[in-house]
CSV table of N, CA and C in Angstrom, one decimal:
chain,number,residue,atom,x,y,z
A,1,MET,N,70.9,106.5,170.0
A,1,MET,CA,70.4,107.8,169.6
A,1,MET,C,70.9,108.9,170.6
A,2,LEU,N,71.1,110.0,170.1
A,2,LEU,CA,71.6,111.1,170.9
A,2,LEU,C,70.5,112.1,171.3
A,3,GLY,N,69.6,112.3,170.5
A,3,GLY,CA,68.5,113.3,170.7
A,3,GLY,C,68.7,114.5,169.9
A,4,LEU,N,67.7,115.4,169.9
A,4,LEU,CA,67.7,116.6,169.1
A,4,LEU,C,67.9,116.3,167.7
A,5,GLY,N,67.4,115.2,167.1
A,5,GLY,CA,67.6,115.0,165.7
A,5,GLY,C,68.9,114.3,165.3
A,6,LEU,N,69.7,113.9,166.3
A,6,LEU,CA,71.0,113.3,166.0
A,6,LEU,C,71.1,111.9,166.4
A,7,SER,N,71.9,111.1,165.7
A,7,SER,CA,72.1,109.7,166.0
A,7,SER,C,73.5,109.3,165.9
A,8,LEU,N,74.0,108.3,166.7
A,8,LEU,CA,75.3,107.7,166.5
A,8,LEU,C,75.2,106.6,165.5
A,9,VAL,N,74.0,106.2,165.1
A,9,VAL,CA,73.8,105.1,164.2
A,9,VAL,C,73.7,105.8,162.8
A,10,GLY,N,74.4,105.2,161.8
A,10,GLY,CA,74.4,105.8,160.5
A,10,GLY,C,73.0,105.9,159.8
A,11,THR,N,72.7,107.0,159.2
A,11,THR,CA,71.5,107.3,158.5
A,11,THR,C,71.9,107.8,157.1
A,12,ARG,N,70.9,108.2,156.3
A,12,ARG,CA,71.1,108.7,155.0
A,12,ARG,C,71.6,110.2,155.1
A,13,HIS,N,71.6,110.8,156.2
A,13,HIS,CA,71.9,112.2,156.4
A,13,HIS,C,73.1,112.4,157.3
A,14,ARG,N,74.3,112.6,156.7
A,14,ARG,CA,75.5,112.6,157.5
A,14,ARG,C,76.0,114.1,157.6
A,15,VAL,N,76.4,114.4,158.8
A,15,VAL,CA,76.9,115.8,159.1
A,15,VAL,C,78.4,115.6,159.6
A,16,ARG,N,79.3,116.2,158.9
A,16,ARG,CA,80.7,116.1,159.3
A,16,ARG,C,81.1,117.5,159.8
A,17,LEU,N,81.4,117.7,161.0
A,17,LEU,CA,81.9,118.9,161.6
A,17,LEU,C,83.4,119.0,161.2
A,18,ASP,N,83.7,119.9,160.2
A,18,ASP,CA,85.0,119.9,159.7
A,18,ASP,C,86.1,120.3,160.6
A,19,ASP,N,85.9,121.2,161.5
A,19,ASP,CA,86.9,121.7,162.4
A,19,ASP,C,87.3,120.6,163.5
A,20,ARG,N,86.4,119.7,163.7
A,20,ARG,CA,86.6,118.6,164.7
A,20,ARG,C,86.9,117.3,164.1
A,21,GLY,N,86.6,117.1,162.8
A,21,GLY,CA,86.8,115.8,162.2
A,21,GLY,C,85.7,114.8,162.7
A,22,GLN,N,84.6,115.3,163.2
A,22,GLN,CA,83.6,114.5,163.8
A,22,GLN,C,82.5,114.3,162.9
A,23,THR,N,81.9,113.0,162.8
A,23,THR,CA,80.8,112.7,162.0
A,23,THR,C,79.6,112.3,162.8
A,24,LEU,N,78.5,112.9,162.6
A,24,LEU,CA,77.2,112.6,163.2
A,24,LEU,C,76.2,112.3,162.2
A,25,TRP,N,75.1,111.7,162.5
A,25,TRP,CA,74.0,111.4,161.6
A,25,TRP,C,72.8,112.0,162.1
A,26,ALA,N,72.0,112.5,161.1
A,26,ALA,CA,70.7,113.2,161.5
A,26,ALA,C,69.6,112.3,161.1
A,27,TRP,N,68.4,112.5,161.8
A,27,TRP,CA,67.2,111.7,161.5
A,27,TRP,C,66.6,112.1,160.2
A,28,CYS,N,66.8,113.4,159.8
A,28,CYS,CA,66.2,113.8,158.5
A,28,CYS,C,67.0,114.9,158.0
A,29,ALA,N,66.8,115.3,156.7
A,29,ALA,CA,67.6,116.3,156.0
A,29,ALA,C,67.5,117.7,156.7
A,30,PRO,N,66.3,118.1,157.2
A,30,PRO,CA,66.3,119.4,157.9
A,30,PRO,C,67.1,119.5,159.1
A,31,ASP,N,67.1,118.4,159.9
A,31,ASP,CA,68.0,118.3,161.1
A,31,ASP,C,69.4,118.4,160.7
A,32,ALA,N,69.8,117.8,159.6
A,32,ALA,CA,71.2,117.9,159.2
A,32,ALA,C,71.6,119.3,158.8
A,33,LEU,N,70.7,120.0,158.2
A,33,LEU,CA,71.0,121.4,157.8
A,33,LEU,C,71.0,122.4,159.0
A,34,LEU,N,70.2,122.1,160.0
A,34,LEU,CA,70.1,123.0,161.2
A,34,LEU,C,71.3,122.9,162.1
A,35,LEU,N,71.8,121.7,162.3
A,35,LEU,CA,72.9,121.5,163.3
A,35,LEU,C,74.1,122.4,163.1
A,36,PRO,N,74.7,122.5,162.0
A,36,PRO,CA,75.9,123.4,161.8
A,36,PRO,C,75.6,124.8,162.2
A,37,ASN,N,74.4,125.3,161.9
A,37,ASN,CA,74.0,126.7,162.3
A,37,ASN,C,73.8,126.8,163.8
A,38,GLN,N,73.3,125.8,164.4
A,38,GLN,CA,73.1,125.8,165.9
A,38,GLN,C,74.4,125.9,166.6
A,39,VAL,N,75.4,125.2,166.1
A,39,VAL,CA,76.7,125.1,166.8
A,39,VAL,C,77.7,126.1,166.2
A,40,SER,N,77.3,126.8,165.2
A,40,SER,CA,78.2,127.8,164.5
A,40,SER,C,79.5,127.2,164.1
A,41,ARG,N,79.4,126.1,163.3
A,41,ARG,CA,80.6,125.4,162.8
A,41,ARG,C,80.5,125.2,161.3
A,42,HIS,N,81.7,125.1,160.7
A,42,HIS,CA,81.8,124.8,159.3
A,42,HIS,C,81.5,123.3,159.2
A,43,ALA,N,80.7,122.8,158.3
A,43,ALA,CA,80.3,121.4,158.2
A,43,ALA,C,80.0,121.1,156.7
A,44,THR,N,80.2,119.8,156.5
A,44,THR,CA,79.7,119.2,155.2
A,44,THR,C,78.6,118.3,155.5
A,45,VAL,N,77.5,118.5,154.8
A,45,VAL,CA,76.3,117.7,155.0
A,45,VAL,C,76.1,116.9,153.7
A,46,THR,N,76.0,115.5,153.9
A,46,THR,CA,75.8,114.7,152.8
A,46,THR,C,74.5,113.9,153.0
A,47,SER,N,73.7,113.8,152.0
A,47,SER,CA,72.4,113.1,152.1
A,47,SER,C,72.1,112.4,150.8
A,48,SER,N,71.4,111.3,150.8
A,48,SER,CA,71.0,110.6,149.6
A,48,SER,C,69.5,110.5,149.5
A,49,ARG,N,69.1,110.6,148.2
A,49,ARG,CA,67.7,110.5,148.0
A,49,ARG,C,67.2,109.1,148.1
A,50,GLY,N,66.1,108.9,148.7
A,50,GLY,CA,65.6,107.6,149.0
A,50,GLY,C,65.2,106.8,147.8
A,51,VAL,N,64.7,107.4,146.8
A,51,VAL,CA,64.3,106.6,145.6
A,51,VAL,C,65.4,106.3,144.6
A,52,THR,N,66.2,107.3,144.3
A,52,THR,CA,67.3,107.2,143.3
A,52,THR,C,68.7,106.9,144.0
A,53,GLY,N,68.9,107.2,145.2
A,53,GLY,CA,70.2,107.1,145.9
A,53,GLY,C,71.2,108.1,145.5
A,54,THR,N,70.7,109.1,144.7
A,54,THR,CA,71.6,110.2,144.3
A,54,THR,C,72.1,110.9,145.6
A,55,GLN,N,73.5,111.2,145.6
A,55,GLN,CA,74.1,111.9,146.7
A,55,GLN,C,74.1,113.4,146.5
A,56,VAL,N,73.7,114.1,147.5
A,56,VAL,CA,73.8,115.6,147.5
A,56,VAL,C,74.7,116.0,148.7
A,57,ALA,N,75.6,116.9,148.4
A,57,ALA,CA,76.5,117.4,149.5
A,57,ALA,C,76.5,118.9,149.5
A,58,LEU,N,76.4,119.4,150.7
A,58,LEU,CA,76.4,120.9,150.9
A,58,LEU,C,77.5,121.2,151.9
A,59,GLU,N,78.2,122.3,151.6
A,59,GLU,CA,79.2,122.8,152.6
A,59,GLU,C,78.5,124.0,153.2
A,60,LEU,N,78.5,124.0,154.5
A,60,LEU,CA,77.8,125.0,155.3
A,60,LEU,C,78.8,125.7,156.2
A,61,ASP,N,78.7,127.0,156.3
A,61,ASP,CA,79.5,127.8,157.2
A,61,ASP,C,78.5,128.6,158.1
A,62,GLY,N,78.2,128.1,159.3
A,62,GLY,CA,77.2,128.8,160.1
A,62,GLY,C,75.9,128.6,159.4
A,63,GLY,N,75.2,129.6,159.0
A,63,GLY,CA,73.9,129.5,158.4
A,63,GLY,C,73.9,129.7,156.9
A,64,ARG,N,75.1,129.7,156.3
A,64,ARG,CA,75.2,129.9,154.8
A,64,ARG,C,75.7,128.6,154.1
A,65,VAL,N,75.1,128.4,152.9
A,65,VAL,CA,75.6,127.3,152.0
A,65,VAL,C,76.7,127.9,151.2
A,66,THR,N,77.9,127.4,151.3
A,66,THR,CA,79.1,127.9,150.6
A,66,THR,C,79.4,127.1,149.3
A,67,ALA,N,78.9,125.9,149.3
A,67,ALA,CA,79.2,125.0,148.1
A,67,ALA,C,78.1,123.9,148.0
A,68,ALA,N,77.8,123.4,146.8
A,68,ALA,CA,76.9,122.4,146.7
A,68,ALA,C,77.3,121.5,145.5
A,69,ARG,N,77.1,120.2,145.6
A,69,ARG,CA,77.4,119.2,144.5
A,69,ARG,C,76.4,118.1,144.6
A,70,ARG,N,76.2,117.5,143.4
A,70,ARG,CA,75.3,116.3,143.3
A,70,ARG,C,76.1,115.2,142.6
A,71,ASP,N,76.1,114.0,143.1
A,71,ASP,CA,76.9,112.9,142.5
A,71,ASP,C,75.9,112.0,141.7
């Protein structure tokens, strides 16, 4: 565990900081959405729904969602 809602252990909520090529995992979906805003980075956040396993991906640029998709 890293702290502040982040983990080095894979979870359902992945945060990829695009400018660094770094992948981190968040404890919950809100943590995954807040991290890119806190560090002012462009990121891709991918999360899966617990019941259906449906993947949802958001591209974030600072505090804005710039793209969204569901698989």
